[in-house]
Amino acid sequence: MGLTNTTSDLLPGTLELLILSSLAGGARHGYGIVEHLRLASDDMLRIGESALYPALQRLLLNGWVKAEWGTSENNRRARYYTLTARGRKQLAAERAEFNRMVGMIQQVLEGT
Amino acid sequence: MRSVFRRLLYFLFRSRHDLDLRDEIEAHRMLRQDALEREGLAPEQAADESRRALGNVTLALEEVRDVWTIRLLDGLWLDVRLAWRGLRRSPGFALVAIATLAIGIGANTAIFSVINAAFFAPYQVKEPERLVRLWGQDLKRNILQLGFSVPKYELIRDQQTSFTALGAATQLPQTLLLNGTEPIQVNGSMTTSSFLDAFGAVPIAGRFFRADEERGALVAVVGEELWRARFAANPGVIGQPLTVDGVSYTVIGIAPRLPAFWDADVWTTNPMQLPGIPEDTIRRGFSYLQPVGRLQPGVSEEQARRELEVLAARYASAYPSNADAAWTLTGVGLRDDIVGASRSSLLTVLAAVGLLLMVACANVANLALVRFAGRRQEQGLRAALGASRARVARPFLVESVMVSGAAAGFGAVFAYWALPGLLVLARNNLPFANDIRISLPVLAATALVAVASGVVIGLYPAVQALRSDVVSVLRDGGRTIAGDSGGHRARRAIVTTQVAVSLVLLIGAGLLVTSFERLRHQDAGFDPANVFVARVSLPPSSYPDSDAQSRFWLQLREVLSNAPGAAHATLSSQPPLSGGFTRAPYALNEGAVPALNERPLGLTTSVTPGYFATLKIPMLAGRDFTERDTADAPLVAIVSKATARKLAGDRDLLGRRIIMGSQGGGQVMEVIGIVDDVRTQSLAATSEVEFYRPVMQRPRQVMTMLVRTAGEPAAFESTARHALAGVDATLPLTGITTHPRMIEQSLAQQRLLFVLLGVFAVLAVVLSTVGIYGVVSSFVGQRTPEIGVRVALGASRAQVVRIVVAQSLVPVGTGLFVGLGAAAALGPFVEGLLFEVSPLDPLMISSAVGLLALAAGAACAIPAGRAARIDPVTALRSD
């Protein structure tokens, strides 16, 4: 299978954007986020799974997600993350910013 | 901001957070493992694969920690732990440093509590900063603190616009009958109905006076202190009758404690009529009312003062012949008025205790520097391993702040314990004494001082760390710092500071002691030794007229004179140096007699016969009063020598007539005696004009007995009580003391000042001596090899001693020089506190310099002796 991507392979900050977007659909635990990203990107995007956690902690620190302990599908204890209202605003903002960046790069490329 | 809060929470619950995260990651891995097992992998393989998929968990955990930590807090906590370990390893340093600083900081805490009580303690009234105390002033004669007369107060009250509320009070001792039978002396205050409200007091229970109760309604308010002490704080006392000075009042409320001397035990109204003072005298300007006003919002003190000037002029034109017509009026903020004369003393003490702290810090800094020299290598190593400069410097500051923090803790406890002693020294002569305690603001100030001291002490090592050259430090083990071995330059600078500060304190203390002694030994003009003092107050209900009063006083005097152990007895309305005095307008009744409002004021005392004999005041001419100088007999007066000289110049005043007082425009009387001058007001004040009147002709309700006893005056108390009971058993004897003690009381503030400064000076000298010793001793230790070489090359012991002494000569000498300069510069500021001593008194200065030089010499003696005994062989070998 493909190599696990480390966060340094992505543009800085995109990991957080990806996590936020995957939480837009509802609460997930860490494993669930990883799987969602893998599936949503047709198996192309694989996150070094433990690298997820510093990013999640940063989101917690800034108050964009909140976390609660719960039970997972296979009856194991897991911590579920949910987007907060501020997180939703942050997601929209970061999405817009990302699109703007991509648009800029595209413009440059098309120009040459 | 919320993120900072979350970071703090994380910091507090760090280990728990860590465990939770590990749990979470493990749970994640298990989910992966389950999924892999479902795909068909064997459990062990699934486990391995899941671990691999997880990646570098350790790294992730570290990154998480990085996300959360407040770097600063983490680093500081580490520094604190290191400092704690370091201090435990050198308990000697820790103990000495903490003890030294505890003394310095503790002394500061004690003084802070006094300063806080004086300048900052909140008064328990509404908006006290809007209150202004009104004074009358006779600027021509430089009498600055005069009360208001009734007509003046009424005019101001009716015409002023600067104040929203105005009230006036007059205080007098009164007799309260507890449970209808037990008489006790209380402080009474007769006020206008508006006074308590204007002051901003809120009734603890009940109410204060209504406007219609001002003219003698028989209602009273009880003060908080008396209420708690004698009525068990029972609100049921409201509505009950209370007998004050023989009159029954109904209690209508309880008043909270007012600041300083404004407080009273019993409040009544009708201040416009004083028992025993004729209405005419009151109308003509007898000025006894103490008014207080509450400024209108938006009006400043200055504006109020200007309005008072205008109103004073209006009073002068409305009542031109009144005794107080020519006075100006002014207002002083309430707190300024209360702190008043103590201000310069307080600031002096504050400065002195600050200097003491400086010396203490200097000592500890010295110790810290020695320790620092031994840790240079550790510092170099840390810098070499990549610690930032700030990171290397910080532990020194953390350590010194910890030391000063611990010292502050001990110091505060020490101050708490020593504070009552301090107050006793002041013999309750500070008007704000009730508020002196170790309160929260005081502790906060102490904490600030502690941190500041810690920073100052740790500053030099920290700064040195910032500038350190890592390579050289590591190479030679930190034994030499380029150009400054062992921080010696800094240590010598510290010694200079210590010596300078100690000199300033020593000179200050010496000046104050000398001043105090000179004051105490002033010839007061009378002999206070063996004089028993006590006060008796006659309730107007039992002694309604002057005849009844005079009879009582004369009878009491008779009984006292015949009592066993009494050589002479007399009574006076204001004994010398008792703190109370009244003045009356006077003039020579010959030729062009000045109008009442232009007459100067002179001290006036009512006495019984035998006054001058009792106090051994020499009678220079004429005779004493006798029992024949009654109210019906011709009016007479005795004057002091200064008075005679002022009124008559070189010619004799005896037998001539003067006009005194304001009753009926003044009473004409004959001068029948001239006595020597007496320092009535204070030991420092030169003689004022003073008149004596027989109490039969100038009746008084309250008199003080003065009995010259054969033996110890304090033992006369029971005899005095017995004598009083023989004349009237219902009257209490109060204010019992001896004249010497009373004089001491009048000097209480000066005494407190010089004791405090003396203690600080001694402590500073001791600390400085220790500091000098430390520096010279370490110098000898460091230079032992060099000295060994010199001795080996033939230097004599004397030469070695000279080298050692020369080391300390420069810093000590410089310190003395700087100290002299500082003392000279500060001289003008303390001049006001001194009596007949110049701040530049050469004898004082040379003694102080000599003492310090001696102390410095003694400090050098031991290390010098040690140096002289250095054996060159061992010295060179030990290198």
JSON list of N, CA, C and O in Angstrom, two decimals, chain B residues 608-627:
[
{"chain": "B", "resi": 608, "resn": "THR", "atom": "N", "xyz": [-6.58, 76.74, 91.75]},
{"chain": "B", "resi": 608, "resn": "THR", "atom": "CA", "xyz": [-6.92, 77.01, 93.15]},
{"chain": "B", "resi": 608, "resn": "THR", "atom": "C", "xyz": [-5.69, 77.61, 93.82]},
{"chain": "B", "resi": 608, "resn": "THR", "atom": "O", "xyz": [-4.59, 77.56, 93.26]},
{"chain": "B", "resi": 609, "resn": "PRO", "atom": "N", "xyz": [-5.85, 78.18, 95.01]},
{"chain": "B", "resi": 609, "resn": "PRO", "atom": "CA", "xyz": [-4.67, 78.64, 95.74]},
{"chain": "B", "resi": 609, "resn": "PRO", "atom": "C", "xyz": [-3.70, 77.49, 95.96]},
{"chain": "B", "resi": 609, "resn": "PRO", "atom": "O", "xyz": [-4.10, 76.33, 96.04]},
{"chain": "B", "resi": 610, "resn": "GLY", "atom": "N", "xyz": [-2.42, 77.79, 96.02]},
{"chain": "B", "resi": 610, "resn": "GLY", "atom": "CA", "xyz": [-1.41, 76.78, 96.29]},
{"chain": "B", "resi": 610, "resn": "GLY", "atom": "C", "xyz": [-0.80, 76.19, 95.02]},
{"chain": "B", "resi": 610, "resn": "GLY", "atom": "O", "xyz": [0.04, 75.31, 95.10]},
{"chain": "B", "resi": 611, "resn": "TYR", "atom": "N", "xyz": [-1.23, 76.70, 93.88]},
{"chain": "B", "resi": 611, "resn": "TYR", "atom": "CA", "xyz": [-0.76, 76.13, 92.61]},
{"chain": "B", "resi": 611, "resn": "TYR", "atom": "C", "xyz": [0.75, 76.29, 92.46]},
{"chain": "B", "resi": 611, "resn": "TYR", "atom": "O", "xyz": [1.47, 75.34, 92.13]},
{"chain": "B", "resi": 612, "resn": "PHE", "atom": "N", "xyz": [1.23, 77.48, 92.69]},
{"chain": "B", "resi": 612, "resn": "PHE", "atom": "CA", "xyz": [2.64, 77.74, 92.40]},
{"chain": "B", "resi": 612, "resn": "PHE", "atom": "C", "xyz": [3.54, 77.06, 93.41]},
{"chain": "B", "resi": 612, "resn": "PHE", "atom": "O", "xyz": [4.64, 76.61, 93.08]},
{"chain": "B", "resi": 613, "resn": "ALA", "atom": "N", "xyz": [3.03, 76.95, 94.65]},
{"chain": "B", "resi": 613, "resn": "ALA", "atom": "CA", "xyz": [3.83, 76.27, 95.66]},
{"chain": "B", "resi": 613, "resn": "ALA", "atom": "C", "xyz": [3.93, 74.78, 95.34]},
{"chain": "B", "resi": 613, "resn": "ALA", "atom": "O", "xyz": [4.98, 74.17, 95.49]},
{"chain": "B", "resi": 614, "resn": "THR", "atom": "N", "xyz": [2.81, 74.21, 94.88]},
{"chain": "B", "resi": 614, "resn": "THR", "atom": "CA", "xyz": [2.81, 72.78, 94.59]},
{"chain": "B", "resi": 614, "resn": "THR", "atom": "C", "xyz": [3.78, 72.44, 93.46]},
{"chain": "B", "resi": 614, "resn": "THR", "atom": "O", "xyz": [4.52, 71.48, 93.53]},
{"chain": "B", "resi": 615, "resn": "LEU", "atom": "N", "xyz": [3.75, 73.26, 92.42]},
{"chain": "B", "resi": 615, "resn": "LEU", "atom": "CA", "xyz": [4.60, 72.95, 91.27]},
{"chain": "B", "resi": 615, "resn": "LEU", "atom": "C", "xyz": [5.96, 73.63, 91.37]},
{"chain": "B", "resi": 615, "resn": "LEU", "atom": "O", "xyz": [6.78, 73.53, 90.47]},
{"chain": "B", "resi": 616, "resn": "LYS", "atom": "N", "xyz": [6.21, 74.29, 92.48]},
{"chain": "B", "resi": 616, "resn": "LYS", "atom": "CA", "xyz": [7.49, 74.95, 92.70]},
{"chain": "B", "resi": 616, "resn": "LYS", "atom": "C", "xyz": [7.81, 75.93, 91.58]},
{"chain": "B", "resi": 616, "resn": "LYS", "atom": "O", "xyz": [8.92, 75.96, 91.05]},
{"chain": "B", "resi": 617, "resn": "ILE", "atom": "N", "xyz": [6.81, 76.71, 91.20]},
{"chain": "B", "resi": 617, "resn": "ILE", "atom": "CA", "xyz": [7.04, 77.78, 90.23]},
{"chain": "B", "resi": 617, "resn": "ILE", "atom": "C", "xyz": [7.38, 79.03, 91.05]},
{"chain": "B", "resi": 617, "resn": "ILE", "atom": "O", "xyz": [6.58, 79.48, 91.87]},
{"chain": "B", "resi": 618, "resn": "PRO", "atom": "N", "xyz": [8.54, 79.59, 90.84]},
{"chain": "B", "resi": 618, "resn": "PRO", "atom": "CA", "xyz": [8.94, 80.74, 91.67]},
{"chain": "B", "resi": 618, "resn": "PRO", "atom": "C", "xyz": [8.00, 81.93, 91.49]},
{"chain": "B", "resi": 618, "resn": "PRO", "atom": "O", "xyz": [7.66, 82.31, 90.38]},
{"chain": "B", "resi": 619, "resn": "MET", "atom": "N", "xyz": [7.56, 82.49, 92.61]},
{"chain": "B", "resi": 619, "resn": "MET", "atom": "CA", "xyz": [6.74, 83.70, 92.59]},
{"chain": "B", "resi": 619, "resn": "MET", "atom": "C", "xyz": [7.70, 84.89, 92.62]},
{"chain": "B", "resi": 619, "resn": "MET", "atom": "O", "xyz": [8.42, 85.07, 93.59]},
{"chain": "B", "resi": 620, "resn": "LEU", "atom": "N", "xyz": [7.72, 85.67, 91.57]},
{"chain": "B", "resi": 620, "resn": "LEU", "atom": "CA", "xyz": [8.72, 86.72, 91.47]},
{"chain": "B", "resi": 620, "resn": "LEU", "atom": "C", "xyz": [8.29, 88.01, 92.14]},
{"chain": "B", "resi": 620, "resn": "LEU", "atom": "O", "xyz": [9.11, 88.81, 92.57]},
{"chain": "B", "resi": 621, "resn": "ALA", "atom": "N", "xyz": [6.97, 88.23, 92.19]},
{"chain": "B", "resi": 621, "resn": "ALA", "atom": "CA", "xyz": [6.49, 89.45, 92.84]},
{"chain": "B", "resi": 621, "resn": "ALA", "atom": "C", "xyz": [5.05, 89.25, 93.20]},
{"chain": "B", "resi": 621, "resn": "ALA", "atom": "O", "xyz": [4.34, 88.43, 92.62]},
{"chain": "B", "resi": 622, "resn": "GLY", "atom": "N", "xyz": [4.57, 89.96, 94.18]},
{"chain": "B", "resi": 622, "resn": "GLY", "atom": "CA", "xyz": [3.16, 89.90, 94.55]},
{"chain": "B", "resi": 622, "resn": "GLY", "atom": "C", "xyz": [2.83, 88.66, 95.36]},
{"chain": "B", "resi": 622, "resn": "GLY", "atom": "O", "xyz": [3.67, 88.11, 96.06]},
{"chain": "B", "resi": 623, "resn": "ARG", "atom": "N", "xyz": [1.59, 88.21, 95.24]},
{"chain": "B", "resi": 623, "resn": "ARG", "atom": "CA", "xyz": [1.11, 87.11, 96.10]},
{"chain": "B", "resi": 623, "resn": "ARG", "atom": "C", "xyz": [0.36, 86.07, 95.29]},
{"chain": "B", "resi": 623, "resn": "ARG", "atom": "O", "xyz": [-0.04, 86.29, 94.15]},
{"chain": "B", "resi": 624, "resn": "ASP", "atom": "N", "xyz": [0.12, 84.94, 95.96]},
{"chain": "B", "resi": 624, "resn": "ASP", "atom": "CA", "xyz": [-0.68, 83.87, 95.36]},
{"chain": "B", "resi": 624, "resn": "ASP", "atom": "C", "xyz": [-2.15, 84.18, 95.61]},
{"chain": "B", "resi": 624, "resn": "ASP", "atom": "O", "xyz": [-2.50, 85.06, 96.41]},
{"chain": "B", "resi": 625, "resn": "PHE", "atom": "N", "xyz": [-3.05, 83.43, 94.95]},
{"chain": "B", "resi": 625, "resn": "PHE", "atom": "CA", "xyz": [-4.48, 83.56, 95.24]},
{"chain": "B", "resi": 625, "resn": "PHE", "atom": "C", "xyz": [-4.74, 82.98, 96.62]},
{"chain": "B", "resi": 625, "resn": "PHE", "atom": "O", "xyz": [-4.04, 82.11, 97.11]},
{"chain": "B", "resi": 626, "resn": "THR", "atom": "N", "xyz": [-5.80, 83.50, 97.25]},
{"chain": "B", "resi": 626, "resn": "THR", "atom": "CA", "xyz": [-6.24, 82.91, 98.51]},
{"chain": "B", "resi": 626, "resn": "THR", "atom": "C", "xyz": [-7.73, 82.62, 98.40]},
{"chain": "B", "resi": 626, "resn": "THR", "atom": "O", "xyz": [-8.38, 82.98, 97.41]},
{"chain": "B", "resi": 627, "resn": "GLU", "atom": "N", "xyz": [-8.25, 82.00, 99.46]},
{"chain": "B", "resi": 627, "resn": "GLU", "atom": "CA", "xyz": [-9.67, 81.67, 99.44]},
{"chain": "B", "resi": 627, "resn": "GLU", "atom": "C", "xyz": [-10.54, 82.92, 99.49]},
{"chain": "B", "resi": 627, "resn": "GLU", "atom": "O", "xyz": [-11.74, 82.85, 99.28]}
]
